[in-house]
Coordinates of C-alpha atoms in Angstrom, one line a residue:
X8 CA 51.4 120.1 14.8
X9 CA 50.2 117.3 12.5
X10 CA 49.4 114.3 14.1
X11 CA 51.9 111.1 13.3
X12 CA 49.6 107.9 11.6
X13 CA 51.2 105.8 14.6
X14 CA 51.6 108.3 17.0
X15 CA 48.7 107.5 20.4
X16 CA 46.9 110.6 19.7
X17 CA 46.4 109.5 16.1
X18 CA 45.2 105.8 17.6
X19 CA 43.1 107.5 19.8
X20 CA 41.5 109.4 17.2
X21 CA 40.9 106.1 14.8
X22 CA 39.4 104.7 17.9
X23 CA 37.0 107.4 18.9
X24 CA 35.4 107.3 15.3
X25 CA 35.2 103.5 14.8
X26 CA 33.2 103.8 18.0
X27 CA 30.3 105.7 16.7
X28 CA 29.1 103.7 14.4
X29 CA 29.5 100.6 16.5
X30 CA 28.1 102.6 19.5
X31 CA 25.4 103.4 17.0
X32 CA 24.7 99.6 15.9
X33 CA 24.2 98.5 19.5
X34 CA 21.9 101.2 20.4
X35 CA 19.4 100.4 17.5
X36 CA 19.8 96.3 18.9
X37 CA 18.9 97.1 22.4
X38 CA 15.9 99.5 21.2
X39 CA 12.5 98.1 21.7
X40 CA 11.1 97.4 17.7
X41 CA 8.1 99.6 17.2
X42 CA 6.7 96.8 15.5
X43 CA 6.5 92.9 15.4
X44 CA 10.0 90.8 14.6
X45 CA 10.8 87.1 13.2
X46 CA 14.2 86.6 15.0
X47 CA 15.7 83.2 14.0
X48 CA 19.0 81.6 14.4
X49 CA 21.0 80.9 11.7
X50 CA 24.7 79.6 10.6
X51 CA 25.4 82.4 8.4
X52 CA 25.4 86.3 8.6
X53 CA 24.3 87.4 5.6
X54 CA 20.6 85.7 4.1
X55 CA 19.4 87.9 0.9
X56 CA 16.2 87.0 0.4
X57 CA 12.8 85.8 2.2
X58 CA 9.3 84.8 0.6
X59 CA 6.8 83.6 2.5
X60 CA 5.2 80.6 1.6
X61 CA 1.6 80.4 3.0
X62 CA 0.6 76.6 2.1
X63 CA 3.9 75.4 4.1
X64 CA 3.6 78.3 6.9
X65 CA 7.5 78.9 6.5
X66 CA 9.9 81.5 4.8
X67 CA 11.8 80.4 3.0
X68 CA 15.2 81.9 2.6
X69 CA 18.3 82.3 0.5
X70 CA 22.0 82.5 1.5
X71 CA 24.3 85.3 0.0
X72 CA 27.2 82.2 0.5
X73 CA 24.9 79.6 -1.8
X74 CA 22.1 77.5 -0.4
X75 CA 17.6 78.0 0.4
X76 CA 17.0 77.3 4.0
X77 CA 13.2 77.9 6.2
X78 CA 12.3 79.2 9.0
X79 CA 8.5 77.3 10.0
X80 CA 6.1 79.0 12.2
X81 CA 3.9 77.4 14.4
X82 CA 0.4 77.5 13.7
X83 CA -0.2 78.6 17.3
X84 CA 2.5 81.0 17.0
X85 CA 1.5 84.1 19.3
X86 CA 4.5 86.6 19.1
X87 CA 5.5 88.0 22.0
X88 CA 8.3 90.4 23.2
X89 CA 12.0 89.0 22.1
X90 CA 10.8 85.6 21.0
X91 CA 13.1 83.7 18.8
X92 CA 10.4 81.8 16.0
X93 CA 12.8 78.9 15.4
X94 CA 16.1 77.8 13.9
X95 CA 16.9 78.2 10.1
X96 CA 16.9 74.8 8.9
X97 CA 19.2 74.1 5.5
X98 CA 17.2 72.7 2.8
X99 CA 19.6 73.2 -0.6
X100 CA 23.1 72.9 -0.5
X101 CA 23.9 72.5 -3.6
X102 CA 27.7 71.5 -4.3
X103 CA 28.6 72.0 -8.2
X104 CA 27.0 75.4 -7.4
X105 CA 29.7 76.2 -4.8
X106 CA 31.5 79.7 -4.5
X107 CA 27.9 81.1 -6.1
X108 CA 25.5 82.8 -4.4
X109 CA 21.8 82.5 -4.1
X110 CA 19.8 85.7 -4.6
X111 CA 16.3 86.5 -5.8
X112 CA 13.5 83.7 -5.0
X113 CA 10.0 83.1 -5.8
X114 CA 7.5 80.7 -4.8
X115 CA 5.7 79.3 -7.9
X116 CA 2.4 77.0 -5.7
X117 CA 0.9 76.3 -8.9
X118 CA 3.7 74.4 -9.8
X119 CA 5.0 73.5 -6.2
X120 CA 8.8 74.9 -6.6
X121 CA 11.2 77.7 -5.7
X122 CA 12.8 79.6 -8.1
X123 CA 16.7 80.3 -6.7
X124 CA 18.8 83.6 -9.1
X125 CA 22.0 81.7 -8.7
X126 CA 25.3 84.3 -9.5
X127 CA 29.0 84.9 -9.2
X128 CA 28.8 88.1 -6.4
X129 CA 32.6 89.3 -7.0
X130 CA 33.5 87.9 -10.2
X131 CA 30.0 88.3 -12.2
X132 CA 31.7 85.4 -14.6
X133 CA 28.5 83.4 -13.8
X134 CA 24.7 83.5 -13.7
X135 CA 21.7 80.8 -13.4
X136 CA 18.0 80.0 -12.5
X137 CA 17.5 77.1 -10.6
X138 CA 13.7 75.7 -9.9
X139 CA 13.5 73.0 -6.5
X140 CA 10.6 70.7 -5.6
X141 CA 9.0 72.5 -2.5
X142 CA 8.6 69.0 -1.1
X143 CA 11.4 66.7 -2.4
X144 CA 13.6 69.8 -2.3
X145 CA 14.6 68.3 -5.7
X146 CA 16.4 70.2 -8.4
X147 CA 13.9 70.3 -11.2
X148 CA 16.2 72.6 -13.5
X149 CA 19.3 74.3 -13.7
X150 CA 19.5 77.4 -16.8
X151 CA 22.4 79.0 -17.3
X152 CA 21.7 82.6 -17.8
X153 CA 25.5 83.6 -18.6
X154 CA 29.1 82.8 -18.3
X155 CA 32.4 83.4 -19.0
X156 CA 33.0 84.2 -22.4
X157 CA 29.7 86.5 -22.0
X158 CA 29.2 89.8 -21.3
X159 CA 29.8 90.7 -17.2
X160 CA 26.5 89.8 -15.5
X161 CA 25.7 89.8 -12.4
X162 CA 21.5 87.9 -12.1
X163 CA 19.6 89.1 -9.2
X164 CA 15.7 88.9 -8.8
X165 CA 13.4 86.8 -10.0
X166 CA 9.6 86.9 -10.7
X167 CA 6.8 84.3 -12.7
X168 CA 3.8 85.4 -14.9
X169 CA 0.7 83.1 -15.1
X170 CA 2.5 80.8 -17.5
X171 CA 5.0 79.8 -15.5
X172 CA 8.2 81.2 -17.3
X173 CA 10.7 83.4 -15.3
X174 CA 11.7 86.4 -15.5
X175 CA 15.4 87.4 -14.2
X176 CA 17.1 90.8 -13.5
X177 CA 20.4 91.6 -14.5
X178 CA 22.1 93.9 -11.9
X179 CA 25.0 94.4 -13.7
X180 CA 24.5 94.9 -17.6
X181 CA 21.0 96.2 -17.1
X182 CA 18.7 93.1 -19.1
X183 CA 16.2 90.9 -18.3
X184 CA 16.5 87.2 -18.8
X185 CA 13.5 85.1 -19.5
X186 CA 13.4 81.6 -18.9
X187 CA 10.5 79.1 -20.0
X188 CA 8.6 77.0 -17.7
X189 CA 10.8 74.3 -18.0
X190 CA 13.9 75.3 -17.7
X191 CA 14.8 76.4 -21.4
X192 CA 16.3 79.9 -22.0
X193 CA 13.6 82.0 -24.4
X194 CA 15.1 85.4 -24.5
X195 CA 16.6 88.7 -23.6
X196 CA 14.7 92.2 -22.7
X197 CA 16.6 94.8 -23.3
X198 CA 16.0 98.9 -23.3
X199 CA 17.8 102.1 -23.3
X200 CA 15.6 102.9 -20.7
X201 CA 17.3 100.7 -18.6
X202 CA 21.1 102.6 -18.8
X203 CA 20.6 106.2 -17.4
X204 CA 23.3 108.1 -18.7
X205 CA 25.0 109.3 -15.4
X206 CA 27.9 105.9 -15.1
X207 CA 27.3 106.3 -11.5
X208 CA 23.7 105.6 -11.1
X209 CA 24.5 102.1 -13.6
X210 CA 26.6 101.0 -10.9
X211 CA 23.7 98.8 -9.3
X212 CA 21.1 98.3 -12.0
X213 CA 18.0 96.3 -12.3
X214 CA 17.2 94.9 -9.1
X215 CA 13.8 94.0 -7.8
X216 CA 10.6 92.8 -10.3
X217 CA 7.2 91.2 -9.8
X218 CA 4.6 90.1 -12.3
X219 CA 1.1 92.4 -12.3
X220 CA -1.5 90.3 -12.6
X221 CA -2.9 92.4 -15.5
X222 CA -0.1 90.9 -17.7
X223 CA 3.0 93.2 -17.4
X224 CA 6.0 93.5 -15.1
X225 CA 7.2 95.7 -12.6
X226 CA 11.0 96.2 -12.4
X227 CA 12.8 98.7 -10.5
X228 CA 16.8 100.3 -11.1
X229 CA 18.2 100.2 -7.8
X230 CA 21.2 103.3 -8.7
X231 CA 18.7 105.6 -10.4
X232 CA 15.7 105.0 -8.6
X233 CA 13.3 104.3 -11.9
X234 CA 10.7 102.4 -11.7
X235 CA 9.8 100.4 -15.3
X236 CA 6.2 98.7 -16.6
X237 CA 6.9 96.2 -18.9
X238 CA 3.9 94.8 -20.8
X239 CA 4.4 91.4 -21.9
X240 CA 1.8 91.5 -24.5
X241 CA 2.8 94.2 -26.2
X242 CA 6.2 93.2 -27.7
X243 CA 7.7 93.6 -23.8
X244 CA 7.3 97.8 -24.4
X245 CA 8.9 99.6 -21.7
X246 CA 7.3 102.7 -20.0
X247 CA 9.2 104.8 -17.5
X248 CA 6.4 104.6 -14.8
X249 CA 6.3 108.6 -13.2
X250 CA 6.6 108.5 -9.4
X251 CA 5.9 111.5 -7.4
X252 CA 6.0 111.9 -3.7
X253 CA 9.6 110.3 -3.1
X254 CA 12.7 108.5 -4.3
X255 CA 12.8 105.0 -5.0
X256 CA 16.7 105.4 -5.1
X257 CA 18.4 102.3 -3.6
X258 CA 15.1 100.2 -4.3
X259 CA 15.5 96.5 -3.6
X260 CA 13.0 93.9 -3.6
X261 CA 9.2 94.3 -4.4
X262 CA 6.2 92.9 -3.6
X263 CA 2.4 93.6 -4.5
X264 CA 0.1 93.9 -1.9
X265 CA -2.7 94.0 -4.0
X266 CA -2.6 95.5 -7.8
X267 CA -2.5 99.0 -6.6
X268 CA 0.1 98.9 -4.2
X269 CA 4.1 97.9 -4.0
X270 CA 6.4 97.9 -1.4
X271 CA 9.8 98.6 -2.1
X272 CA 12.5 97.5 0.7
X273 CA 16.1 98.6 0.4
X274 CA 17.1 101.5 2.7
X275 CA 15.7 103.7 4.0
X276 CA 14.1 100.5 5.1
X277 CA 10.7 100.2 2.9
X278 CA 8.3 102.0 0.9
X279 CA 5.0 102.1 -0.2
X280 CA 4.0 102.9 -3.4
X281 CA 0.3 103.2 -4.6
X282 CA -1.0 103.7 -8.8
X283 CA -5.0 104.4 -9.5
X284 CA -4.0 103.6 -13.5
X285 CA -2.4 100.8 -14.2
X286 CA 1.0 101.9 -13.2
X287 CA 1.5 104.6 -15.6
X288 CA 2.0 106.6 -12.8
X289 CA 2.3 106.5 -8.8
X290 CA 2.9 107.9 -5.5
X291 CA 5.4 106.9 -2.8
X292 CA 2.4 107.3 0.0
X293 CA 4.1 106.1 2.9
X294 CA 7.8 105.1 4.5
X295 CA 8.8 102.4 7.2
X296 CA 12.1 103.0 9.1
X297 CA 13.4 99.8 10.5
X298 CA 16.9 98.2 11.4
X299 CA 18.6 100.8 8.8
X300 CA 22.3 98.8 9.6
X301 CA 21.0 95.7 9.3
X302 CA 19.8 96.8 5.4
X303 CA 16.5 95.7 3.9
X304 CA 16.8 93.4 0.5
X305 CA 13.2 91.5 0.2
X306 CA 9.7 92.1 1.0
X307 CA 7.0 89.5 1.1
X308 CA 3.6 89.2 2.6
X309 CA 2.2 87.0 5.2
X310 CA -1.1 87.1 6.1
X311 CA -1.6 90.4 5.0
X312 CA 0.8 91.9 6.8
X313 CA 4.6 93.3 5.2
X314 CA 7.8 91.7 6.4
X315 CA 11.2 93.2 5.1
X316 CA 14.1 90.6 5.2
X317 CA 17.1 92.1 6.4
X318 CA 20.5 91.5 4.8
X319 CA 23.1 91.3 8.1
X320 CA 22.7 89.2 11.2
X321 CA 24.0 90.2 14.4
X322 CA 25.8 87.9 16.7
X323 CA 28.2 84.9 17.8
X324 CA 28.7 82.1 17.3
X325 CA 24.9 82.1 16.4
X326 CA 23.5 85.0 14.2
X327 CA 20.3 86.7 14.7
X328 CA 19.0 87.6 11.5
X329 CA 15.2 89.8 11.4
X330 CA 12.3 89.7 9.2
X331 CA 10.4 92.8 10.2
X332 CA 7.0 93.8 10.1
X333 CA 6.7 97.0 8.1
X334 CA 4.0 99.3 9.0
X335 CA 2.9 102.1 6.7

């Protein structure tokens, strides 16, 4: 006898399998981490980003509903079973920028500033780069990236090579900005290497990208799983870098360890991925599993050590977001 959509047995049925993944969710919250944890407080649920910046012992971290804050550690931090490190303190908040996210950051020392990937999440009719004083929190530059009478764009990672100009991914239409030091738009990077020619794997495109200190970048297509070496000295030639050992499919954010590794968050929570030549090929060598519900978006390195920010926090009225230590 089929089963009426508002009959009890059918609300019964609705009920039983919502549970499972919400009995799921609190399991993995009440289970003891395997490794160490940054809990903080914070206003928001959903924080995309998190670099580490070593000179000012914080992360610093960007909010998927617009705005940078930190998180500051102690210098006599010890960490210790369910410790909470500190509150998330607000430190941009910027208000023509409303209804945009912030993505993508990086931490530019030399020049004492935060790169923010500024973009329209549902509409893609807008994308920027914005640069901030790290102590001022002063907005240095604002470039508009696209808009919209362009082409649907949707920016979402950023990196910096040694001069200073800025690199930015385009998840939607598959390009790379590039932005000069000061602000000033230079160009577009584009490849066919970039579109893979299943539409379903284009549906997330470029994602995460760091600069090589050898002089190239690392990008990485989030759908399809590729992995791409640009060399900026060479007319920005694009090589499909060969990865054996796993799938980079759903790759996120990156970060170098050193100039032979890369982590790549995004789930299954975060990879590790090793080259002996100069990124012309590599290995996925190791995996992390960690909060797979929360979602890993960003790596970064502190003190040596891998932390994978997690998209989702978990609570109310105050959210509990994690930066976890990843292992590999």
């Amino acid at each position: 006898m089929p089963i009426g959509f508002c009959s009890p047995r059918f609300l019964v049925f609705v009920f039983l399998i919502s549970a499972i993944p919400i009995a799921y969710i609190i399991s993995e919250e009440r289970a003891v981490p395997t490794t160490h944890v940054f809990h903080y407080h914070s206003a928001g649920f959903f924080r995309e980003c998190a670099k580490w910046d070593d000179q000012g012992r914080r992360f610093l971290v960007s909010f998927l509903e617009g705005g940078v804050g930190e998180i500051r550690v102690p210098d006599d931090y010890a960490p210790g079973p369910g410790d909470v490190v500190s509150k998330e303190v607000t430190l941009v908040k910027d208000f023509d920028l409303a209804g945009n996210s912030s993505l993508g950051i990086a931490v530019d020392r030399l020049r004492n500033r935060l790169l923010v990937v500024v973009a329209d999440l549902l509409g893609n009719r807008y994308s920027g780069l914005a640069a901030y004083d790290l102590s001022s929190w002063k907005r240095l530059f604002l470039t508009r990236l696209s808009g919209p009478s362009d082409e649907k764009s949707f920016a979402d990672d950023v990196a910096i090579d040694a001069g200073g100009n800025a690199y930015v991914t385009d998840a939607k239409a598959s390009k790379i900005w590039k932005v000069g030091a000061d602000g000033e738009f230079l160009s577009i990077i584009r490849n066919p290497l970039f579109t893979p020619k299943q539409w379903y794997k284009t549906l997330v495109a470029l994602n995460g990208i760091v600069y090589h200190p050898d002089g190239y970048l690392i990008v990485i297509h989030t759908f399809s799983g590729n992995l791409f070496k640009i060399d900026l000295a060479k007319g920005y030639e694009v090589k499909l870098i060969e990865v054996v050992g796993g799938s980079l499919v759903f790759g996120d954010g990156l970060d170098l360890i050193s100039p032979t590794k890369l982590v790549v968050a995004g789930n299954p929570s975060g990879r590790l991925v090793e080259s002996s030549d100069g990124w012309e090929t590599a290995s996925v060598v190791a995996k992390f599993k960690g909060p797979i519900h929360r979602l890993s978006t960003a790596a970064t390195v502190k003190d040596g050590k891998v932390y994978l920010n997690h998209l989702v926090g978990m609570g109310y009225p105050k959210k509990t977001h994690a930066l976890v230590e990843a292992v590999f």
